XYZ file of C-alpha atoms in Angstrom:
774
model
C -154.752 -111.242 -180.823
C -151.207 -111.615 -179.421
C -150.644 -108.153 -177.939
C -152.167 -107.108 -174.631
C -154.001 -103.791 -174.633
C -154.145 -101.752 -171.456
C -157.744 -101.120 -170.433
C -158.153 -97.557 -169.150
C -161.426 -96.764 -167.366
C -162.991 -93.536 -166.056
C -163.462 -92.653 -162.400
C -165.697 -89.647 -161.850
C -166.138 -90.363 -158.128
C -165.087 -92.913 -155.517
C -167.852 -95.379 -156.382
C -166.945 -95.282 -160.074
C -163.274 -95.781 -159.241
C -164.157 -98.831 -157.141
C -166.350 -100.135 -159.959
C -163.567 -99.784 -162.515
C -161.091 -101.616 -160.274
C -163.501 -104.460 -159.439
C -164.337 -104.840 -163.138
C -160.659 -105.353 -163.954
C -159.341 -102.055 -165.310
C -155.577 -101.905 -165.791
C -155.650 -98.173 -165.134
C -158.118 -95.492 -164.163
C -158.175 -91.784 -164.912
C -159.817 -89.393 -162.494
C -159.896 -85.699 -161.699
C -159.623 -83.514 -158.647
C -162.088 -80.716 -158.058
C -159.887 -78.313 -160.064
C -158.259 -78.251 -163.492
C -159.960 -81.177 -165.182
C -162.080 -81.349 -168.313
C -165.098 -82.795 -166.496
C -165.829 -79.992 -164.065
C -169.435 -81.190 -163.690
C -168.369 -84.670 -162.564
C -168.337 -85.326 -158.808
C -164.540 -85.829 -158.953
C -162.455 -86.455 -155.831
C -160.729 -84.181 -153.338
C -157.002 -84.177 -152.722
C -157.678 -85.813 -149.354
C -159.216 -88.769 -151.235
C -156.300 -89.222 -153.612
C -154.109 -91.197 -151.210
C -156.919 -93.676 -150.590
C -157.517 -94.026 -154.336
C -153.821 -94.659 -154.957
C -153.695 -97.274 -152.182
C -156.790 -99.087 -153.434
C -155.721 -99.054 -157.077
C -152.143 -100.112 -156.483
C -153.242 -102.988 -154.224
C -155.123 -104.254 -157.293
C -152.211 -103.628 -159.695
C -154.158 -100.766 -161.285
C -152.448 -97.531 -162.285
C -153.879 -94.055 -161.622
C -153.684 -91.120 -164.018
C -154.872 -87.711 -162.858
C -156.577 -85.336 -165.275
C -155.218 -81.784 -165.310
C -156.485 -81.320 -168.844
C -157.844 -77.789 -169.026
C -156.647 -74.476 -170.337
C -154.749 -72.730 -167.525
C -155.304 -69.033 -166.843
C -152.667 -66.734 -165.398
C -154.584 -66.569 -162.121
C -154.508 -70.383 -161.879
C -150.726 -70.739 -161.871
C -150.136 -70.242 -158.143
C -152.842 -72.797 -157.272
C -151.487 -75.247 -159.833
C -147.924 -74.947 -158.501
C -149.143 -75.628 -154.960
C -151.022 -78.705 -156.150
C -148.068 -80.046 -158.157
C -145.746 -79.579 -155.173
C -147.918 -82.150 -153.417
C -148.679 -84.478 -156.338
C -145.052 -84.924 -157.415
C -144.172 -86.771 -154.216
C -147.069 -89.215 -154.367
C -147.133 -92.558 -156.196
C -149.328 -91.134 -158.943
C -148.643 -92.894 -162.258
C -149.141 -89.904 -164.552
C -151.029 -86.692 -165.290
C -153.160 -85.931 -168.356
C -152.482 -82.451 -169.721
C -153.808 -80.064 -172.383
C -152.135 -76.710 -171.680
C -148.688 -76.060 -173.205
C -147.737 -73.949 -170.186
C -148.496 -76.846 -167.873
C -146.342 -79.142 -170.020
C -143.520 -76.649 -169.483
C -144.091 -76.447 -165.725
C -144.125 -80.233 -165.382
C -141.123 -81.023 -167.570
C -139.032 -78.230 -166.018
C -139.806 -78.600 -162.322
C -141.742 -81.849 -161.739
C -139.911 -84.536 -163.646
C -141.246 -87.250 -161.347
C -144.665 -86.984 -162.976
C -145.187 -88.699 -166.325
C -147.106 -86.530 -168.791
C -149.923 -87.803 -170.989
C -151.280 -85.594 -173.782
C -155.039 -85.123 -173.512
C -157.606 -85.756 -176.227
C -158.176 -81.979 -176.009
C -154.991 -81.602 -178.098
C -156.729 -83.516 -180.948
C -153.493 -85.236 -182.013
C -153.753 -86.478 -185.594
C -150.401 -86.081 -187.406
C -146.756 -87.015 -186.956
C -145.554 -83.447 -186.421
C -147.844 -83.082 -183.433
C -146.309 -86.215 -181.918
C -142.836 -84.706 -182.309
C -144.057 -81.435 -180.800
C -145.517 -83.245 -177.783
C -142.440 -85.419 -177.389
C -140.269 -82.324 -177.075
C -142.661 -81.003 -174.436
C -142.126 -84.186 -172.422
C -145.194 -86.293 -173.252
C -144.815 -90.034 -172.657
C -148.288 -90.954 -173.919
C -150.687 -89.399 -176.421
C -154.423 -89.859 -176.844
C -155.090 -89.966 -180.575
C -157.999 -88.029 -182.046
C -161.339 -89.884 -182.045
C -161.969 -88.880 -185.649
C -159.098 -90.992 -187.011
C -159.697 -94.278 -188.812
C -157.604 -97.377 -188.323
C -155.522 -96.699 -191.459
C -154.627 -93.258 -190.110
C -153.938 -94.601 -186.617
C -151.430 -97.241 -187.720
C -148.664 -94.909 -189.028
C -149.129 -92.576 -186.064
C -148.519 -95.449 -183.654
C -145.234 -96.195 -185.432
C -144.272 -92.523 -185.395
C -145.102 -92.314 -181.681
C -142.871 -95.283 -180.922
C -139.979 -93.613 -182.693
C -140.460 -90.704 -180.275
C -140.676 -93.007 -177.242
C -144.398 -92.284 -176.813
C -147.174 -94.785 -176.132
C -150.632 -94.331 -177.678
C -154.195 -94.706 -176.513
C -157.518 -94.598 -178.359
C -161.057 -94.037 -177.102
C -163.157 -97.138 -177.768
C -166.378 -96.418 -175.897
C -168.515 -93.489 -174.821
C -169.610 -90.152 -176.217
C -168.620 -88.976 -179.667
C -168.215 -85.214 -179.937
C -169.534 -83.569 -183.094
C -166.466 -81.299 -183.053
C -162.780 -82.011 -183.045
C -161.764 -81.824 -179.372
C -160.090 -78.668 -178.110
C -161.437 -76.471 -180.914
C -165.088 -76.500 -179.883
C -166.175 -73.132 -178.510
C -169.925 -73.632 -178.674
C -170.561 -73.953 -174.954
C -168.154 -71.101 -174.225
C -169.733 -68.666 -176.670
C -173.368 -69.519 -175.977
C -173.279 -69.770 -172.208
C -169.849 -68.795 -170.916
C -169.091 -72.448 -170.066
C -165.805 -73.219 -171.753
C -165.159 -76.802 -172.804
C -161.462 -75.957 -172.625
C -162.009 -75.131 -168.951
C -163.905 -78.373 -168.271
C -167.360 -76.786 -168.207
C -168.952 -77.938 -171.472
C -172.753 -77.722 -171.204
C -173.226 -79.835 -174.386
C -175.447 -77.488 -176.424
C -174.771 -79.830 -179.357
C -177.091 -82.339 -177.652
C -179.947 -79.815 -177.376
C -183.147 -79.898 -179.362
C -183.455 -77.389 -182.190
C -186.344 -76.200 -184.294
C -187.216 -78.858 -186.850
C -184.869 -78.653 -189.820
C -185.927 -78.942 -193.486
C -184.843 -82.588 -193.210
C -187.362 -83.074 -190.387
C -184.792 -83.429 -187.584
C -184.703 -81.666 -184.222
C -181.413 -83.140 -182.962
C -179.208 -82.076 -185.881
C -175.853 -82.273 -184.053
C -176.439 -85.316 -181.856
C -174.127 -88.251 -182.620
C -174.473 -91.831 -181.446
C -171.959 -93.103 -178.924
C -168.651 -94.676 -179.819
C -168.387 -98.473 -179.514
C -165.311 -100.323 -180.812
C -166.114 -103.496 -178.862
C -165.783 -105.645 -181.983
C -162.650 -103.837 -183.239
C -160.149 -104.523 -180.462
C -158.093 -106.873 -182.616
C -157.776 -104.155 -185.251
C -156.382 -101.785 -182.643
C -154.027 -104.368 -181.182
C -152.686 -105.235 -184.611
C -152.178 -101.532 -185.308
C -149.889 -101.394 -182.270
C -152.064 -99.215 -180.020
C -150.950 -99.508 -176.386
C -154.156 -98.679 -174.507
C -157.880 -98.495 -175.085
C -159.826 -95.878 -173.180
C -163.433 -95.743 -172.015
C -165.030 -92.296 -171.845
C -167.354 -91.541 -168.942
C -166.140 -89.563 -165.940
C -169.642 -88.112 -165.659
C -171.248 -91.552 -165.772
C -172.403 -93.427 -162.614
C -170.681 -96.437 -161.059
C -172.908 -99.091 -162.669
C -172.096 -97.687 -166.114
C -168.360 -97.812 -165.400
C -168.539 -101.361 -164.038
C -170.647 -102.701 -166.896
C -168.610 -101.228 -169.724
C -165.238 -102.011 -168.142
C -166.295 -105.572 -167.351
C -167.525 -106.173 -170.896
C -164.317 -104.908 -172.472
C -162.156 -106.823 -169.959
C -163.859 -110.102 -170.825
C -163.554 -109.374 -174.531
C -159.831 -108.651 -174.178
C -159.215 -111.764 -172.088
C -161.030 -114.014 -174.519
C -159.019 -112.564 -177.407
C -155.724 -112.990 -175.596
C -156.176 -116.413 -174.032
C -158.734 -118.319 -176.071
C -158.807 -116.824 -179.582
C -162.589 -117.196 -179.408
C -163.876 -113.764 -178.462
C -166.904 -113.603 -176.219
C -169.789 -111.336 -177.107
C -171.339 -109.540 -174.157
C -172.204 -106.420 -176.109
C -175.818 -106.772 -174.948
C -174.659 -105.555 -171.515
C -173.456 -102.300 -173.067
C -177.069 -101.495 -173.960
C -178.176 -101.850 -170.346
C -176.434 -98.649 -169.328
C -176.549 -95.120 -170.705
C -176.122 -94.871 -174.472
C -177.429 -92.990 -177.474
C -177.159 -96.132 -179.611
C -173.740 -97.022 -180.979
C -171.411 -96.515 -183.927
C -167.800 -97.319 -184.801
C -167.871 -95.213 -187.961
C -164.887 -92.968 -187.241
C -162.644 -95.944 -186.514
C -163.623 -97.926 -189.625
C -163.698 -94.856 -191.869
C -167.420 -94.937 -192.597
C -168.447 -91.410 -191.622
C -172.026 -90.806 -192.657
C -175.661 -90.228 -191.820
C -175.927 -93.448 -189.799
C -173.798 -91.851 -187.057
C -176.548 -89.479 -185.956
C -178.882 -90.402 -183.122
C -182.469 -89.473 -182.445
C -181.921 -90.109 -178.745
C -180.592 -87.044 -176.954
C -180.459 -88.699 -173.573
C -180.667 -92.439 -172.800
C -181.413 -95.133 -175.365
C -181.020 -98.057 -172.944
C -184.684 -98.354 -171.911
C -185.803 -98.098 -175.541
C -183.374 -100.850 -176.551
C -184.508 -103.159 -173.753
C -188.164 -102.517 -174.570
C -187.542 -103.386 -178.225
C -185.591 -106.497 -177.218
C -188.230 -107.749 -174.799
C -191.229 -106.985 -176.991
C -192.903 -110.292 -177.846
C -190.197 -112.401 -176.198
C -190.854 -112.611 -172.450
C -193.839 -112.296 -170.164
C -194.281 -112.538 -166.423
C -196.601 -115.131 -164.873
C -199.488 -112.649 -164.994
C -198.979 -112.220 -168.730
C -197.465 -108.726 -168.607
C -194.182 -107.655 -170.077
C -191.806 -106.367 -167.359
C -190.894 -102.695 -167.594
C -187.315 -102.100 -168.786
C -186.861 -99.603 -165.954
C -187.390 -102.444 -163.456
C -184.653 -104.467 -165.126
C -182.336 -101.469 -165.143
C -182.998 -100.849 -161.446
C -182.217 -104.491 -160.624
C -179.066 -104.303 -162.713
C -177.915 -101.191 -160.827
C -178.565 -102.866 -157.469
C -176.520 -105.917 -158.500
C -173.607 -103.684 -159.410
C -173.853 -101.806 -156.122
C -173.539 -105.107 -154.259
C -170.316 -105.908 -156.117
C -168.515 -102.749 -154.965
C -169.939 -102.387 -151.446
C -167.215 -104.563 -149.907
C -164.430 -102.533 -151.531
C -162.863 -100.074 -149.098
C -160.880 -97.085 -150.331
C -158.466 -96.177 -147.560
C -154.830 -95.246 -147.222
C -152.550 -98.055 -146.133
C -151.501 -97.884 -142.461
C -147.960 -96.706 -141.770
C -146.093 -97.398 -138.533
C -142.982 -95.411 -137.597
C -140.854 -96.540 -134.649
C -138.119 -94.127 -133.530
C -135.194 -95.247 -131.420
C -131.831 -93.906 -130.307
C -129.712 -92.782 -127.360
C -127.342 -89.934 -126.785
C -124.385 -90.256 -129.167
C -126.063 -92.753 -131.507
C -127.820 -92.292 -134.818
C -131.552 -91.688 -134.917
C -133.131 -94.870 -136.235
C -136.593 -95.077 -137.847
C -138.192 -98.480 -138.451
C -140.907 -98.150 -141.140
C -143.670 -100.776 -141.438
C -146.509 -101.033 -143.995
C -148.741 -104.016 -144.828
C -146.396 -104.826 -147.723
C -142.895 -103.853 -146.639
C -140.537 -102.947 -143.804
C -137.298 -100.990 -143.869
C -135.071 -98.867 -141.649
C -133.810 -95.312 -142.172
C -131.051 -93.781 -140.009
C -129.706 -90.277 -139.566
C -126.194 -89.453 -140.675
C -125.364 -87.359 -137.612
C -125.640 -88.507 -134.025
C -128.209 -87.565 -131.430
C -127.197 -84.751 -129.110
C -128.461 -83.147 -125.955
C -128.820 -79.370 -126.388
C -129.935 -77.750 -123.146
C -130.604 -74.354 -124.746
C -132.877 -75.782 -127.443
C -136.589 -75.156 -126.930
C -138.882 -78.049 -126.153
C -140.424 -77.709 -129.619
C -137.089 -78.683 -131.209
C -136.625 -81.785 -129.050
C -137.550 -85.122 -130.582
C -140.950 -86.218 -129.333
C -144.093 -87.705 -130.845
C -145.865 -84.385 -131.432
C -142.850 -82.741 -133.053
C -142.086 -85.756 -135.266
C -145.695 -86.076 -136.401
C -145.711 -82.431 -137.452
C -142.410 -82.769 -139.341
C -143.492 -85.928 -141.166
C -147.122 -85.048 -141.929
C -146.313 -84.913 -145.664
C -146.310 -88.721 -145.548
C -150.084 -88.521 -145.072
C -150.439 -86.977 -148.554
C -149.416 -90.281 -150.154
C -151.249 -93.597 -150.334
C -150.134 -94.156 -146.727
C -151.282 -92.607 -143.475
C -149.346 -92.596 -140.208
C -151.347 -94.869 -137.943
C -148.715 -95.336 -135.232
C -145.723 -93.232 -134.280
C -143.776 -94.766 -131.400
C -140.941 -93.080 -129.465
C -140.684 -95.308 -126.388
C -137.187 -96.480 -127.460
C -136.006 -92.905 -128.037
C -134.205 -91.244 -125.151
C -136.138 -88.064 -124.166
C -134.737 -84.557 -124.722
C -132.506 -85.394 -127.676
C -132.089 -83.417 -130.908
C -130.853 -83.789 -134.470
C -130.385 -81.014 -137.016
C -133.530 -80.100 -138.950
C -131.863 -81.154 -142.184
C -131.621 -84.702 -140.823
C -135.375 -84.975 -140.326
C -135.899 -83.588 -143.802
C -133.476 -86.154 -145.205
C -135.230 -88.973 -143.339
C -138.603 -87.824 -144.677
C -137.263 -87.771 -148.263
C -135.833 -91.272 -147.969
C -139.034 -92.683 -146.488
C -141.119 -91.077 -149.239
C -138.774 -92.339 -151.917
C -138.962 -95.899 -150.578
C -142.754 -95.794 -150.294
C -143.081 -94.388 -153.834
C -141.074 -97.071 -155.574
C -137.677 -95.372 -155.233
C -138.964 -92.246 -156.971
C -136.697 -89.340 -156.117
C -138.086 -86.677 -153.776
C -138.768 -83.387 -155.587
C -138.332 -80.185 -153.622
C -141.318 -77.806 -153.687
C -140.858 -74.791 -155.943
C -142.027 -71.219 -155.609
C -144.582 -69.754 -157.974
C -142.725 -68.455 -161.041
C -142.406 -64.681 -161.250
C -142.530 -63.303 -164.763
C -140.499 -60.236 -165.645
C -142.311 -57.099 -166.634
C -141.845 -56.191 -170.252
C -139.765 -53.133 -171.092
C -141.792 -49.974 -171.590
C -140.487 -49.442 -175.103
C -143.401 -50.096 -177.403
C -144.121 -49.745 -181.081
C -147.540 -48.831 -182.384
C -149.588 -51.991 -182.990
C -149.991 -53.149 -186.567
C -153.057 -54.540 -188.299
C -153.172 -58.124 -189.579
C -155.842 -59.300 -192.021
C -156.997 -62.820 -192.926
C -158.394 -63.651 -196.359
C -159.226 -66.912 -198.114
C -159.929 -65.825 -201.684
C -157.399 -65.128 -204.425
C -159.572 -62.172 -205.447
C -158.652 -60.469 -202.173
C -154.880 -60.720 -202.648
C -154.957 -57.278 -204.276
C -155.993 -55.739 -200.942
C -152.293 -55.528 -200.135
C -151.919 -52.813 -202.772
C -154.110 -50.455 -200.765
C -152.937 -50.987 -197.191
C -149.930 -51.409 -194.977
C -151.640 -54.251 -193.101
C -150.087 -57.708 -193.142
C -152.135 -60.070 -195.300
C -152.608 -63.670 -194.172
C -154.061 -66.311 -196.484
C -156.073 -69.235 -195.070
C -154.855 -72.602 -196.334
C -157.453 -75.391 -196.616
C -157.727 -78.543 -194.496
C -157.425 -80.585 -197.685
C -154.133 -79.520 -199.255
C -153.571 -82.714 -201.215
C -154.243 -81.879 -204.867
C -154.123 -78.130 -204.240
C -150.515 -77.794 -203.136
C -148.953 -76.843 -206.474
C -151.544 -74.136 -207.164
C -151.076 -72.632 -203.733
C -147.291 -72.720 -204.106
C -147.658 -70.706 -207.320
C -149.942 -68.205 -205.586
C -147.496 -67.601 -202.737
C -144.440 -67.439 -204.966
C -146.132 -64.714 -207.026
C -147.244 -62.889 -203.874
C -144.337 -63.123 -201.468
C -145.996 -60.680 -199.086
C -148.695 -63.240 -198.226
C -148.342 -65.022 -194.883
C -149.651 -68.616 -194.835
C -152.317 -69.352 -192.215
C -152.408 -73.082 -191.449
C -155.640 -74.659 -190.149
C -156.062 -76.712 -186.982
C -156.692 -80.030 -188.733
C -154.247 -81.602 -191.204
C -154.646 -85.380 -191.422
C -152.652 -87.950 -193.401
C -151.879 -86.910 -196.965
C -153.096 -83.397 -196.276
C -150.443 -83.010 -193.585
C -147.820 -84.357 -196.007
C -148.993 -81.821 -198.595
C -148.765 -79.033 -196.005
C -145.147 -79.991 -195.383
C -144.403 -79.905 -199.120
C -145.952 -76.452 -199.283
C -143.854 -75.262 -196.352
C -140.641 -76.654 -197.850
C -141.259 -75.221 -201.326
C -142.554 -71.761 -200.433
C -140.207 -71.067 -197.500
C -142.326 -68.123 -196.361
C -140.886 -65.297 -194.267
C -143.328 -66.236 -191.491
C -146.297 -68.530 -190.911
C -149.262 -68.517 -188.557
C -150.311 -72.021 -187.580
C -153.146 -73.490 -185.568
C -151.556 -76.930 -185.892
C -148.592 -77.846 -183.684
C -147.324 -80.321 -186.295
C -146.676 -77.414 -188.655
C -145.214 -75.433 -185.750
C -142.677 -78.193 -185.159
C -141.669 -78.380 -188.818
C -141.429 -74.594 -189.151
C -139.120 -74.541 -186.123
C -136.955 -77.315 -187.556
C -136.653 -75.426 -190.850
C -135.880 -72.119 -189.165
C -139.067 -70.475 -190.424
C -140.429 -67.852 -187.999
C -143.873 -68.905 -186.791
C -146.764 -67.525 -184.782
C -149.121 -69.657 -182.677
C -152.653 -69.170 -184.017
C -155.788 -68.444 -181.962
C -156.987 -72.061 -181.958
C -153.944 -73.257 -180.032
C -155.744 -71.804 -176.990
C -152.826 -69.849 -175.536
C -153.894 -68.339 -172.220
C -150.914 -67.859 -169.886
C -147.332 -66.644 -169.633
C -145.942 -70.159 -169.135
C -147.286 -71.203 -172.528
C -145.560 -68.256 -174.180
C -142.277 -69.069 -172.438
C -142.560 -72.710 -173.492
C -143.293 -71.881 -177.129
C -140.349 -69.499 -177.321
C -137.881 -71.643 -175.383
C -138.671 -74.993 -177.003
C -139.641 -73.977 -180.532
C -138.281 -70.458 -181.039
C -141.825 -69.185 -181.544
C -141.874 -65.493 -182.470
C -145.404 -64.673 -181.321
C -148.829 -65.987 -180.371
C -152.497 -65.128 -180.519
C -154.100 -64.844 -177.110
C -157.208 -66.998 -176.842
C -160.454 -65.161 -177.507
C -161.963 -67.085 -174.603
C -160.135 -64.766 -172.204
C -161.662 -61.666 -170.716
C -159.927 -58.310 -170.495
C -158.742 -58.723 -166.914
C -157.398 -62.220 -167.589
C -155.376 -60.931 -170.535
C -153.915 -58.045 -168.523
C -152.110 -60.520 -166.244
C -150.145 -62.172 -169.063
C -146.411 -61.356 -169.302
C -144.862 -62.333 -172.633
C -141.098 -62.940 -172.902
C -138.853 -60.342 -174.495
C -138.831 -60.188 -178.298
C -142.156 -61.990 -178.439
C -145.221 -60.536 -180.165
C -148.768 -60.952 -178.930
C -151.719 -60.877 -181.313
C -155.409 -60.510 -180.629
C -158.379 -60.832 -182.959
C -160.756 -57.886 -182.687
C -163.072 -58.745 -185.599
C -163.978 -62.204 -186.891
C -166.790 -64.679 -187.473
C -167.046 -66.601 -184.200
C -166.203 -70.245 -184.781
C -168.318 -72.602 -182.691
C -167.014 -75.938 -183.930
C -165.264 -77.814 -186.734
C -166.365 -81.338 -187.608
C -165.167 -84.238 -189.747
C -168.815 -85.232 -189.986
C -171.163 -83.718 -192.566
C -173.386 -81.256 -190.726
C -175.890 -81.115 -193.588
C -177.229 -84.664 -193.220
C -179.646 -83.654 -190.447
C -180.328 -80.127 -191.704
C -180.913 -79.967 -195.447
C -179.960 -83.526 -196.325
C -177.393 -84.948 -198.737
C -177.581 -87.433 -201.609
C -174.423 -89.225 -200.457
C -174.593 -91.740 -197.622
C -170.984 -91.329 -196.535
C -168.359 -88.601 -196.437
C -165.483 -89.185 -198.852
C -162.469 -87.270 -200.143
C -164.556 -85.660 -202.871
C -166.895 -84.209 -200.251
C -164.013 -82.437 -198.543
C -162.385 -81.124 -201.703
C -165.445 -80.182 -203.793
C -168.486 -79.577 -201.588
C -169.510 -75.964 -200.955
C -172.744 -75.390 -199.044
C -174.295 -73.425 -196.211
C -177.320 -73.753 -193.943
C -178.661 -72.544 -190.612
C -180.097 -74.217 -187.544
C -182.094 -72.474 -184.824
C -182.307 -73.486 -181.185
C -185.419 -73.348 -179.048
C -184.411 -69.873 -177.824
C -184.654 -68.708 -181.455
C -180.916 -68.148 -181.830
C -179.614 -69.207 -185.235
C -176.218 -70.693 -186.087
C -174.570 -70.777 -189.475
C -173.155 -73.979 -190.951
C -170.600 -73.432 -193.681
C -168.685 -75.844 -195.883
C -166.160 -74.475 -198.364
C -164.123 -76.386 -200.923
C -161.155 -78.101 -199.335
C -162.359 -77.620 -195.757
C -164.297 -79.512 -193.123
C -167.737 -78.371 -192.022
C -167.726 -75.519 -189.535
C -170.455 -73.840 -187.551
C -170.441 -70.156 -186.592
C -172.267 -67.932 -184.127
C -175.014 -65.848 -185.681
C -172.998 -62.629 -185.233
C -169.407 -61.622 -185.902
C -167.243 -60.739 -182.930
C -166.176 -57.077 -182.685
C -164.098 -55.646 -179.840
C -162.840 -52.142 -180.572
C -162.394 -51.217 -176.913
C -159.417 -53.445 -176.223
C -157.128 -51.314 -178.383
C -157.327 -48.604 -175.722
C -157.955 -50.865 -172.713
C -154.664 -52.794 -172.983
C -152.460 -50.448 -175.011
C -149.076 -52.000 -174.268
C -149.740 -55.750 -174.462
C -150.402 -56.451 -178.123
C -148.057 -55.978 -181.055
C -150.743 -56.594 -183.645
C -154.515 -56.637 -183.831
C -156.224 -58.957 -186.238
C -159.348 -58.859 -188.399
C -160.841 -61.757 -190.354
C -162.282 -60.713 -193.719
C -163.018 -64.164 -195.087
C -166.426 -64.490 -196.703
C -168.236 -66.199 -193.836
C -171.915 -65.298 -193.849
C -173.630 -64.478 -190.554
C -176.281 -61.961 -189.506
C -173.539 -59.324 -189.302
C -173.678 -56.974 -192.276
C -171.745 -53.929 -193.445
C -172.109 -51.533 -196.357
C -168.331 -51.053 -196.497
C -166.042 -52.852 -198.909
C -162.996 -54.664 -197.551
C -160.569 -51.888 -198.439
C -162.607 -49.339 -196.528
C -162.937 -51.715 -193.554
C -159.166 -52.150 -193.397
C -158.679 -48.397 -193.590
C -161.131 -47.800 -190.733
C -159.462 -50.401 -188.526
C -156.040 -48.916 -189.271
C -157.333 -45.466 -188.352
C -158.725 -46.872 -185.123
C -155.317 -48.340 -184.196
C -153.765 -44.932 -184.840
C -156.273 -43.301 -182.511
C -158.144 -41.297 -185.156
C -161.258 -39.588 -183.902
C -164.604 -41.232 -184.681
C -163.081 -44.323 -186.376
C -164.263 -46.571 -183.556
C -167.742 -45.107 -183.594
C -167.957 -45.501 -187.361
C -166.895 -49.147 -187.162
C -169.570 -49.847 -184.569
C -172.161 -47.993 -186.615
C -171.312 -49.594 -189.964
C -170.857 -53.213 -188.788
C -174.079 -54.574 -187.275
C -175.051 -56.636 -185.339
C -171.965 -57.871 -183.495
C -171.101 -59.569 -180.224
C -168.252 -59.327 -177.733
C -167.154 -62.120 -175.416
C -166.004 -59.819 -172.640
C -167.008 -61.608 -169.435
C -169.112 -58.806 -167.965
C -170.919 -58.173 -171.239
C -171.352 -61.851 -171.957
C -173.211 -62.300 -168.678
C -175.678 -59.550 -169.564
C -176.166 -60.910 -173.091
C -176.790 -64.421 -171.705
C -179.370 -63.044 -169.285
C -181.104 -61.126 -172.059
C -181.200 -64.241 -174.237
C -182.582 -66.173 -171.261
C -185.363 -63.619 -170.919
C -186.149 -63.969 -174.618
C -184.668 -60.634 -175.744
C -183.014 -60.810 -179.170
C -180.184 -58.335 -179.724
C -180.752 -57.358 -183.350
C -178.581 -54.413 -184.263
C -176.795 -54.267 -180.931
C -173.280 -55.056 -179.825
C -172.110 -55.365 -176.231
C -170.248 -52.104 -176.689
C -173.475 -50.288 -177.509
C -175.305 -52.018 -174.650
C -172.554 -50.949 -172.284
C -172.750 -47.341 -173.497
C -176.530 -47.431 -173.102
C -176.220 -48.709 -169.538
């Protein structure tokens, strides 16, 4: 292996950060106590960041900060305040999910390098181009990709000036990242807000296949595949685990470091994979990377497999003097203590900074700056003066200078000494001079990075009061439903499959014969299926598209095709809307269904920009490249292949220990998806936020849940249209004829969660009816 891979390790707290550095990580990624996708990790405070930067940089280790959550409108002012501080530190980059945050960073905080989070599930070339235009310098590629899919994406990323990283160790998610809503829907803990409660790891009632952990995957381990990744051109390998303890981080990082070094320097790779079993794991698999997705990826160990592995290893092989086999927990405890000893001597502290001020009346103010690594001098441009009318607070003295230069303490340095004995008392310089001196000192300490002035929180213009009546948009997925357009004025959207290769020509014919249809692109389009989606877009040239895939968004923009950002792009703030319109001429966007009513009311879209909101749909919990039937009803095939995606059509249910059922559905040409047991219905929002939305949306695809109606699709559309027009009783009839349903309004969701917790099942009830009853 000729190329050197950067080893990127997690740091969920100070001890884990120390462990990663001692074990030889080239870079660490860590989060503050806000805006990161591991909210349940200990994380670090802003006051700790300077010490972390100092420690890491002393060991030639870079630091990337995770800001990889969906940003709400109410978060923007806090985020701006944080970025005003971060931009003038020596931070090596920030990891980002939210499109609005990309816009904020690239527009106002150019000193910070932007890395695209795994939450963006990047898997095609168009997405790389989209992220490049947003300012990304590195992209984390989707964990579901195999090495043959990774290789061309690495080349495409290089053409865009983007480096790539791949997860090689840690938890596999059953769902594509960023489009898993299971934790959000079931418990109000959004994975896109860093609060995933991992219900996929829970026990369920025993399935027909005899399994009670039907969604639980083994952990990722590409320890033996590093040469494959290096040869593919990947720039960095990443270890998952910001919620893991320090001994886990040390052990895994150390094992991968030794493996990399042996590859690079000796061409005889060492094998210390046995150490990886000593720390938390659910057993291991590399199936996504090698393209062997199948039943062997599932684990029967919901929590920790390490003790089981050690017990199996030791059985029959080693005994103590008294003839007993040592308990694996004793070995694990000893192992943890050994690791603790290795990091105890490591001290995380800001580097000391000494400032010596000197000058006399009529001379320049001179500041001698000393750190353990460097010394330099900064001087004022104007000369020192004696102003008798100036207050004592404006005269140069230790207290005043310390106050003016306290921003230096927010870096990896801390002012330990500030000396003024060589400065003549009672002298002054203009305030701008002290500000200039501070900028130059910061720039020198931060590797000549230019000082960035703090910005004010953006103020978004109120929309004009002129408003058209909202329209109705309808989603279908069956050619039999195309005729619905003959009976309604609603806009008809047609769901395109994940697997477009082989179906492209037939779909082109369908859309050319029905020019009123609006294509609805899915979230996931990998490899040849993405290429087929582009062919479809080029040949059909629709009047508008809705896309949940930013690769298609980029191509639509380049072709001049109007496009709308779909609901699974997780749009949640005004900055995202501004970015989509400014950078890609986006004509509209769906507001995320994870938002509550009061969160949505704060959003201010740009002029000539339409907002959409889904008021009736099957509630998607997750989408997976894995086959969800292996552990539920079983499958005759050992591995998932192209035929499975294009031809398989099945459904099943699983039920958790609280007796709530979830519906697994696989349709031809699509990946497996899982849905909540009830459809979502929110009729109230039409009146609650009358001026925000240009169109309300209903999903009439044939997705089976417990929700039933005796109305045909034409009658449903008519009732929804009447409701938008304010017709009497239409809302009540919808709520009476569509049962049971759920609503993710925050207040209602809390009550529903409590009722579920108490064992109350809500058959035949929606939140709306509960609210009326209360």
